[in-house]
Coordinates of C-alpha atoms and ligand atoms in Angstrom, one line a residue:
X602 CA -24.9 -28.3 13.7
X603 CA -24.9 -24.8 12.4
X604 CA -22.3 -24.0 9.7
X605 CA -19.3 -22.1 10.9
X606 CA -19.4 -18.5 9.8
X607 CA -16.7 -17.5 7.4
X608 CA -15.2 -14.3 6.0
X609 CA -16.1 -13.3 2.5
X610 CA -13.9 -14.9 -0.2
X611 CA -11.0 -12.6 -1.1
X612 CA -11.4 -10.6 2.1
X613 CA -8.7 -11.5 4.6
X614 CA -8.1 -11.3 8.3
X615 CA -4.7 -10.0 9.3
X616 CA -3.8 -12.1 12.3
X617 CA -1.5 -11.1 15.1
X618 CA 1.5 -12.9 13.6
X619 CA 1.1 -10.9 10.4
X620 CA 0.4 -7.4 11.8
X621 CA 4.0 -6.6 13.0
X622 CA 5.2 -6.8 9.4
X623 CA 2.3 -4.6 8.2
X624 CA 3.1 -2.1 10.9
X625 CA 6.8 -2.1 10.0
X626 CA 5.8 -1.5 6.3
X627 CA 3.3 1.2 7.1
X628 CA 5.6 3.1 9.5
X629 CA 8.5 2.9 7.0
X630 CA 6.4 4.5 4.3
X631 CA 4.8 7.1 6.6
X632 CA 8.1 8.1 8.0
X633 CA 9.6 8.6 4.6
X634 CA 6.5 10.5 3.4
X635 CA 7.0 12.9 6.3
X636 CA 10.5 13.6 5.1
X637 CA 9.3 14.5 1.6
X638 CA 6.6 16.8 2.9
X639 CA 3.5 14.8 2.1
X640 CA 0.4 15.1 4.4
X641 CA -2.1 12.4 5.1
X642 CA -5.8 12.6 4.1
X643 CA -8.5 10.1 5.2
X644 CA -11.6 9.7 3.1
X645 CA -14.7 7.6 3.7
X646 CA -14.6 4.0 2.4
X647 CA -18.1 4.4 0.8
X648 CA -19.0 7.0 -1.8
X649 CA -21.8 7.7 -4.2
X650 CA -21.5 5.3 -7.2
X651 CA -21.6 8.3 -9.5
X652 CA -18.2 9.5 -8.3
X653 CA -16.4 6.4 -9.6
X654 CA -18.4 6.3 -12.8
X655 CA -17.5 9.9 -13.5
X656 CA -13.8 9.7 -12.6
X657 CA -12.6 6.2 -13.4
X658 CA -14.7 6.0 -16.6
X659 CA -17.8 3.8 -17.5
X660 CA -15.9 1.5 -19.8
X661 CA -13.1 0.4 -17.5
X662 CA -12.8 -3.0 -16.0
X663 CA -13.3 -1.5 -12.5
X664 CA -16.6 0.2 -13.3
X665 CA -17.9 -2.4 -15.7
X666 CA -17.4 -5.5 -13.5
X667 CA -15.4 -5.0 -10.3
X668 CA -17.3 -2.6 -8.1
X669 CA -19.2 -3.5 -4.9
X670 CA -22.3 -1.4 -5.5
X671 CA -25.5 -1.4 -3.4
X672 CA -28.5 0.7 -2.6
X673 CA -28.6 2.1 0.9
X674 CA -31.9 2.6 2.9
X675 CA -32.5 5.9 1.2
X676 CA -32.3 4.3 -2.2
X677 CA -29.0 6.0 -3.0
X678 CA -26.5 4.0 -5.0
X679 CA -23.3 3.6 -3.0
X680 CA -20.0 1.9 -3.8
X681 CA -17.2 0.6 -1.7
X682 CA -14.2 2.5 -3.0
X683 CA -12.2 0.5 -5.6
X684 CA -9.3 3.1 -5.5
X685 CA -8.4 6.3 -3.8
X686 CA -7.9 9.0 -6.4
X687 CA -11.5 9.7 -7.1
X688 CA -12.4 10.2 -3.4
X689 CA -9.3 12.3 -2.9
X690 CA -10.2 14.7 -5.7
X691 CA -13.8 14.8 -4.5
X692 CA -12.6 15.8 -1.0
X693 CA -10.3 18.5 -2.4
X694 CA -13.1 20.0 -4.5
X695 CA -15.6 19.8 -1.7
X696 CA -13.3 21.6 0.7
X697 CA -11.9 24.0 -1.8
X698 CA -8.3 22.9 -1.2
X699 CA -7.1 23.0 -4.8
X700 CA -8.6 26.4 -5.8
X701 CA -6.4 29.3 -6.7
X702 CA -3.5 27.0 -7.6
X703 CA -3.0 25.7 -4.1
X704 CA -0.4 23.0 -4.1
X705 CA -1.3 19.9 -2.3
X706 CA 1.0 17.0 -1.7
X707 CA -1.1 14.2 -0.1
X708 CA -1.1 10.6 0.8
X709 CA -3.7 8.1 2.0
X710 CA -3.8 4.5 3.2
X711 CA -6.6 2.1 3.5
X712 CA -8.7 -0.8 2.1
X713 CA -10.0 -0.9 -1.4
X714 CA -12.6 -3.2 -2.8
X715 CA -12.8 -4.9 -6.2
X716 CA -14.8 -8.0 -7.2
X717 CA -12.0 -9.8 -8.9
X718 CA -11.0 -13.5 -9.0
X719 CA -9.1 -14.0 -5.7
X720 CA -5.6 -15.5 -6.1
X721 CA -2.1 -14.8 -4.7
X722 CA -1.6 -11.1 -4.8
X723 CA -5.1 -10.4 -5.9
X724 CA -7.9 -10.0 -3.4
X725 CA -11.4 -8.5 -3.1
X726 CA -10.5 -6.3 -0.2
X727 CA -6.9 -5.2 -0.5
X728 CA -4.9 -2.2 0.8
X729 CA -3.2 0.7 -0.9
X730 CA -1.0 3.5 0.0
X731 CA -1.5 6.3 -2.5
X732 CA 0.0 9.7 -3.2
X733 CA -1.7 12.6 -5.0
X734 CA -0.2 16.0 -5.9
X735 CA -2.3 18.8 -7.2
X736 CA -1.4 22.1 -9.0
X737 CA 2.1 21.1 -10.1
X738 CA 2.6 20.5 -13.8
X739 CA 5.8 18.5 -13.6
X740 CA 7.9 16.9 -14.8
X741 CA 9.8 17.7 -11.6
X742 CA 7.1 16.5 -9.3
X743 CA 6.5 13.4 -11.5
X744 CA 10.2 12.6 -10.9
X745 CA 9.9 13.3 -7.2
X746 CA 7.1 10.7 -6.9
X747 CA 9.2 8.1 -8.6
X748 CA 12.4 9.0 -6.7
X749 CA 10.4 8.6 -3.5
X750 CA 9.3 5.1 -4.4
X751 CA 12.9 4.2 -5.4
X752 CA 14.0 5.3 -1.9
X753 CA 11.3 3.3 -0.3
X754 CA 12.3 0.1 -2.2
X755 CA 15.8 0.7 -0.9
X756 CA 14.7 1.2 2.7
X757 CA 12.7 -2.0 2.4
X758 CA 15.5 -4.0 0.8
X759 CA 13.7 -4.9 -2.4
X760 CA 15.3 -2.5 -5.0
X761 CA 17.0 -5.4 -6.9
X762 CA 13.7 -7.1 -7.5
X763 CA 11.7 -4.3 -9.0
X764 CA 11.9 -2.6 -12.4
X765 CA 10.5 0.8 -13.4
X766 CA 8.4 1.0 -16.5
X767 CA 7.6 4.3 -18.1
X768 CA 5.5 5.7 -20.9
X769 CA 3.9 8.9 -21.9
X770 CA 0.2 9.0 -23.0
X771 CA 0.4 12.6 -24.3
X772 CA -2.3 15.1 -24.0
X773 CA -5.9 14.1 -24.5
X774 CA -5.8 15.7 -28.0
X775 CA -2.7 13.7 -29.0
X776 CA -4.3 10.5 -27.6
X777 CA -7.5 11.1 -29.5
X778 CA -5.5 11.4 -32.7
X779 CA -3.7 8.2 -31.9
X780 CA -6.9 6.5 -30.9
X781 CA -8.3 7.2 -34.4
X782 CA -5.2 5.7 -36.1
X783 CA -5.3 2.7 -33.8
X784 CA -9.0 2.0 -34.4
X785 CA -8.5 2.3 -38.1
X786 CA -5.6 -0.2 -38.0
X787 CA -7.3 -2.7 -35.8
X788 CA -10.6 -2.5 -37.7
X789 CA -8.6 -3.6 -40.8
X790 CA -7.3 -6.6 -38.8
X791 CA -10.6 -7.4 -37.0
X792 CA -10.6 -11.1 -37.9
X793 CA -7.2 -11.6 -36.3
X794 CA -7.8 -10.1 -32.9
X795 CA -9.5 -11.8 -29.9
X796 CA -13.1 -11.2 -28.9
X797 CA -12.2 -9.2 -25.8
X798 CA -10.1 -6.9 -27.8
X799 CA -12.8 -6.5 -30.4
X800 CA -15.1 -5.4 -27.6
X801 CA -12.5 -3.0 -26.2
X802 CA -11.9 -1.6 -29.7
X803 CA -15.4 -0.1 -29.5
X804 CA -15.3 0.9 -25.8
X805 CA -11.7 1.8 -24.9
X806 CA -9.4 1.0 -27.8
X807 CA -6.1 1.9 -26.0
X808 CA -6.8 -1.0 -23.6
X809 CA -6.2 -3.3 -26.6
X810 CA -2.5 -2.6 -26.2
X811 CA -2.7 -4.2 -22.8
X812 CA -3.9 -7.5 -24.2
X813 CA -2.4 -10.8 -23.0
X814 CA -3.7 -12.6 -26.1
X815 CA -0.8 -13.8 -28.3
X816 CA -2.4 -13.4 -31.7
X817 CA -3.6 -9.9 -30.9
X818 CA -0.1 -9.1 -29.6
X819 CA 1.3 -10.3 -32.9
X820 CA -1.1 -8.0 -34.8
X821 CA -0.1 -5.1 -32.6
X822 CA 3.6 -5.4 -33.6
X823 CA 2.8 -3.4 -36.8
X824 CA 0.2 -1.1 -35.2
X825 CA 0.8 2.6 -35.1
X826 CA 2.9 3.7 -32.1
X827 CA 1.6 6.2 -29.5
X828 CA 5.1 7.7 -29.3
X829 CA 4.8 8.9 -33.0
X830 CA 1.6 10.8 -32.1
X831 CA 3.0 12.6 -29.0
X832 CA 2.5 16.3 -29.0
X833 CA 5.6 18.5 -28.5
X834 CA 4.6 19.6 -25.0
X835 CA 4.2 16.0 -23.9
X836 CA 7.5 15.0 -25.5
X837 CA 9.4 17.8 -23.7
X838 CA 7.7 16.8 -20.5
X839 CA 8.7 13.2 -20.9
X840 CA 12.3 14.2 -21.7
X841 CA 12.4 16.3 -18.6
X842 CA 11.2 13.3 -16.5
X843 CA 13.8 11.0 -18.0
X844 CA 16.6 13.6 -17.5
X845 CA 15.7 13.8 -13.8
X846 CA 15.7 10.0 -13.3
X847 CA 19.0 9.9 -15.1
X848 CA 20.4 12.6 -12.8
X849 CA 19.7 10.5 -9.7
X850 CA 20.6 7.2 -11.4
X851 CA 17.2 5.5 -11.4
X852 CA 17.1 3.0 -14.3
X853 CA 13.8 2.7 -16.3
X854 CA 12.5 0.8 -19.2
X855 CA 10.2 2.5 -21.7
X856 CA 7.2 0.4 -22.3
X857 CA 5.1 1.8 -25.2
X858 CA 2.3 -0.6 -24.3
X859 CA 1.9 0.7 -20.8
X860 CA -1.5 2.5 -21.0
X861 CA -2.9 1.8 -17.5
X862 CA -6.5 0.7 -16.9
X863 CA -8.1 3.9 -15.9
X864 CA -9.3 6.5 -18.3
X865 CA -8.0 9.6 -16.6
X866 CA -4.3 9.4 -17.2
X867 CA -2.4 11.8 -19.4
X868 CA 1.4 12.3 -20.1
X869 CA 3.4 10.4 -17.6
X870 CA 2.4 6.8 -16.7
X871 CA 4.6 4.4 -14.8
X872 CA 4.6 1.1 -13.0
X873 CA 7.0 -0.7 -10.8
X874 CA 6.9 -4.4 -11.7
X875 CA 8.5 -7.5 -10.3
X876 CA 9.0 -11.1 -11.5
X877 CA 8.9 -12.4 -7.9
X878 CA 5.1 -12.7 -7.5
X879 CA 4.0 -14.7 -10.5
X880 CA 1.2 -13.1 -12.5
X881 CA 0.5 -10.3 -10.1
X882 CA 3.6 -8.4 -11.0
X883 CA 2.7 -4.7 -10.5
X884 CA 3.4 -3.5 -7.0
X885 CA 3.0 0.3 -7.7
X886 CA 1.3 2.2 -10.5
X887 CA 0.3 5.7 -11.3
X888 CA 0.6 8.7 -13.6
X889 CA -0.5 12.2 -14.4
X890 CA -4.2 13.0 -14.7
X891 CA -4.3 16.7 -15.7
X892 CA -7.9 16.4 -17.0
X893 CA -9.5 14.6 -14.0
X894 CA -10.3 17.5 -11.7
X895 CA -12.1 19.4 -14.5
X896 CA -13.9 16.2 -15.5
X897 CA -15.2 16.0 -12.0
X898 CA -16.5 19.5 -12.0
X899 CA -13.6 21.6 -10.8
X900 CA -11.4 24.2 -12.5
X901 CA -8.6 22.8 -14.7
X902 CA -6.0 21.5 -12.2
X903 CA -2.9 19.5 -12.9
X904 CA -2.6 16.3 -10.9
X905 CA -0.3 13.3 -10.6
X906 CA -0.2 10.3 -8.3
X907 CA 0.2 6.6 -7.8
X908 CA -0.9 3.8 -5.6
X909 CA 1.0 0.8 -4.3
X910 CA -0.5 -2.5 -3.3
X911 CA 0.4 -3.3 0.3
X912 CA -0.4 -7.1 0.1
X913 CA 1.9 -7.5 -2.9
X914 CA 4.7 -5.5 -1.2
X915 CA 4.3 -7.6 2.0
X916 CA 4.5 -10.8 -0.1
X917 CA 7.7 -9.4 -1.7
X918 CA 9.3 -8.8 1.7
X919 CA 8.5 -12.3 2.7
X920 CA 9.5 -13.9 -0.6
X921 CA 12.9 -12.0 -0.6
X922 CA 13.5 -12.7 3.1
X923 CA 13.5 -9.0 3.9
X924 CA 11.4 -9.3 7.1
X925 CA 13.5 -7.5 9.7
X926 CA 14.4 -9.8 12.7
X927 CA 13.6 -7.0 15.2
X928 CA 9.9 -7.2 14.5
X929 CA 9.6 -10.8 15.6
X930 CA 9.9 -9.9 19.3
X931 CA 7.0 -8.0 20.7
X932 CA 7.7 -8.5 24.5
X933 CA 10.9 -7.4 26.3
X934 CA 10.1 -8.4 29.9
X935 CA 7.6 -10.7 31.4
X936 CA 6.6 -10.5 35.1
X937 CA 5.8 -13.7 37.0
X938 CA 4.3 -13.2 40.4
X939 CA 3.3 -15.9 42.9
X940 CA 0.6 -15.3 45.4
X941 CA -1.8 -12.5 46.0
X942 CA 0.7 -10.2 47.9
X943 CA 3.3 -10.6 45.2
X944 CA 0.8 -9.8 42.5
X945 CA -0.2 -6.6 44.2
X946 CA 3.4 -5.5 44.6
X947 CA 4.2 -6.7 41.1
X948 CA 1.4 -4.5 39.6
X949 CA 2.6 -1.4 41.5
X950 CA 6.2 -2.2 40.5
X951 CA 5.4 -2.6 36.8
X952 CA 3.2 0.5 36.6
X953 CA 6.1 2.4 38.1
X954 CA 8.4 0.9 35.5
X955 CA 6.1 2.0 32.7
X956 CA 6.3 5.6 34.0
X957 CA 10.1 5.4 34.1
X958 CA 10.7 3.5 30.9
X959 CA 7.8 4.4 28.5
X960 CA 9.1 2.4 25.6
X961 CA 9.5 -0.8 27.6
X962 CA 7.3 -3.7 26.4
X963 CA 6.3 -5.3 29.6
X964 CA 3.9 -8.1 29.9
X965 CA 2.4 -8.9 33.3
X966 CA 1.3 -12.5 33.9
X967 CA -2.4 -12.8 34.2
X968 CA -4.3 -15.8 35.4
X969 CA -1.9 -16.7 38.2
X970 CA -0.5 -20.2 37.8
X971 CA 2.4 -22.4 39.1
X972 CA 6.1 -21.6 38.7
X973 CA 6.2 -24.0 35.8
X974 CA 3.2 -22.6 33.9
X975 CA 4.2 -19.0 34.4
X976 CA 7.8 -19.7 33.2
X977 CA 6.4 -21.5 30.2
X978 CA 4.2 -18.4 29.3
X979 CA 7.2 -16.1 29.9
X980 CA 9.3 -18.1 27.5
X981 CA 6.5 -18.4 24.9
X982 CA 6.0 -14.7 24.9
X983 CA 9.4 -14.2 23.4
X984 CA 10.6 -11.9 26.2
X985 CA 14.3 -11.5 26.8
X986 CA 13.9 -11.5 30.6
X987 CA 11.5 -12.7 33.2
X988 CA 11.0 -10.8 36.4
X989 CA 10.2 -13.1 39.4
X990 CA 8.3 -12.0 42.4
X991 CA 7.5 -14.5 45.2
X992 CA 7.3 -14.4 49.0
X993 CA 11.1 -14.3 49.4
X994 CA 11.7 -11.5 46.9
X995 CA 8.8 -9.6 48.4
X996 CA 10.3 -9.7 51.9
X997 CA 13.7 -8.4 50.5
X998 CA 12.1 -5.9 48.1
X999 CA 13.9 -7.4 45.2
X1000 CA 12.9 -9.1 42.0
X1001 CA 14.5 -12.2 40.5
X1002 CA 15.9 -11.1 37.1
X1003 CA 16.1 -14.1 34.8
X1004 CA 17.6 -14.0 31.3
X1005 CA 15.4 -16.2 29.1
X1006 CA 17.6 -16.3 26.0
X1007 CA 20.9 -17.5 27.6
X1008 CA 22.4 -14.1 28.4
X1009 CA 23.9 -14.9 31.9
X1010 CA 22.7 -16.1 35.3
X1011 CA 19.6 -15.2 37.3
X1012 CA 20.3 -12.5 39.9
X1013 CA 18.3 -10.4 42.4
X1014 CA 17.8 -6.7 41.7
X1015 CA 16.5 -4.2 44.2
X1016 CA 13.2 -2.6 43.2
X1017 CA 14.8 0.9 43.3
X1018 CA 17.5 -0.2 40.9
X1019 CA 15.3 -2.1 38.5
X1020 CA 14.5 0.7 36.0
X1021 CA 18.1 1.6 35.5
X1022 CA 19.1 -2.1 35.1
X1023 CA 16.4 -2.7 32.5
X1024 CA 17.3 0.5 30.7
X1025 CA 20.8 -0.8 30.3
X1026 CA 19.9 -4.2 29.0
X1027 CA 16.6 -3.8 27.2
X1028 CA 15.8 -0.3 26.2
X1029 CA 19.1 0.5 24.7
X1030 CA 20.2 -3.1 24.0
Ligands
LIG683 P1 -3.7 -5.1 -12.0 O1 -3.3 -4.9 -13.4 O2 -2.8 -6.0 -11.3 O3 -5.2 -5.5 -11.9 P2 -4.5 -2.4 -11.6 O4 -3.9 -1.7 -12.7 O5 -5.9 -2.8 -11.6 O6 -3.6 -3.7 -11.3 P3 -4.3 -0.1 -9.9 O7 -5.7 0.3 -10.0 O8 -3.3 0.7 -10.6 O9 -4.1 -1.6 -10.2 O10 -3.8 -0.2 -8.3 C1 -2.5 0.1 -7.9 C2 -1.9 -1.1 -7.2 O11 -2.8 -1.7 -6.3 C3 -1.6 -2.3 -8.2 O12 -0.4 -2.0 -8.8 C4 -1.5 -3.4 -7.2 O13 -0.2 -3.5 -6.6 C5 -2.6 -3.1 -6.2 N1 -3.8 -3.9 -6.6 C6 -4.7 -3.6 -7.5 N2 -5.7 -4.4 -7.5 C7 -5.4 -5.3 -6.5 C8 -6.1 -6.5 -5.9 N3 -7.3 -6.9 -6.4 N4 -5.5 -7.1 -4.9 C9 -4.3 -6.7 -4.4 N5 -3.7 -5.7 -4.9 C10 -4.2 -5.0 -5.9
LIG684 MG1 -7.0 -4.5 -12.0

């Protein structure tokens, strides 16, 4: 017997039972983005590998070990996008949309690919919604991004389960000075830090701050602090951000160890974290990347953005019981028709109903069947009402209107009166 074909590990199907919650999530976010004036962009899922090497940085976890990279038939090295910012910047540059100081407030949604160890909240194909803003220096816009996310958590009913962590990485000059001090300090304690950190010390020293290794963490207690190396401009920027968050009452925790995995951040960095998902605690992360556009070949262009992990947020909604009841039901009315003539009349009737009540979720029985089997299907569909059309109803030009969830008795309704009747009990109710 041939082996059953399977999906790739860490790449999940989203089955029909799960998609209503995803669609609820996506439409909640998209609706809110509209109200803040963000416009959607859609980039390809595959880009030249060079794009990610140049933007994300060669010595990051993503580029070193997580990318899905392959040669296409022309011999070009291509990569499934591991994140959205690089492609978004590429698209802006390619179409000249950030030149001359044009402000862009953008968002995107879609799958991202990273070859990581799959576990709860961590997959190889996962989905993000990201925002990117170009040509605004902040801190007002940095605050807006955070304020937006706070409003989203509220709309989703998960505010109490997430915490905002903030830090400032300073300008690249300030960070370079700090990096020097950190390297000097860690080199003097080389024998007490773990192997991975020793390696990072050479490639990307700030990432050592991110270590999970207890002994290295102990050494870091006495390490120089990034905050002490912040330049005046970044300090003022950070104060401005905090003042705005205070003004709208959004609490935050300053986390001096928050450095983010990607090379391109400067000044503001932030993460929304939760303790409800075990080890995969970050649901949304981002920051300012003023140097990135220039690094990718454009004119100096301030930028700031973030991305949220949709799988982790969906898990949160489920864990916290914040799945709205209304999304469980996907059928309002189910038509059962018995016999060829009734089926024909039923189709004409239901198509007329769809004209009259465009929002009505109306399922027409397919595959004929006995009374018993059609009622069973009607009930299983989750519909509130069954419409019944047999020879008797046909002769009288009525339908049997049968509540399926115990809201009253079955009655006959004239075809002409059906739309109005349904409007009163389904569309508005
Ligand atoms: P982590 O530290 O958890 O690996 P990251 O810093 O690599 O996260 P980002 O690149 O900042 O993550 O991506 C933004 C968000 O996308 C994360 O906060 C997380 O919610 C989500 N995310 C990142 N990688 C994955 C993954 N492999 N599976 C599911 N969600 C992910
Ligand atoms: Mg990661």
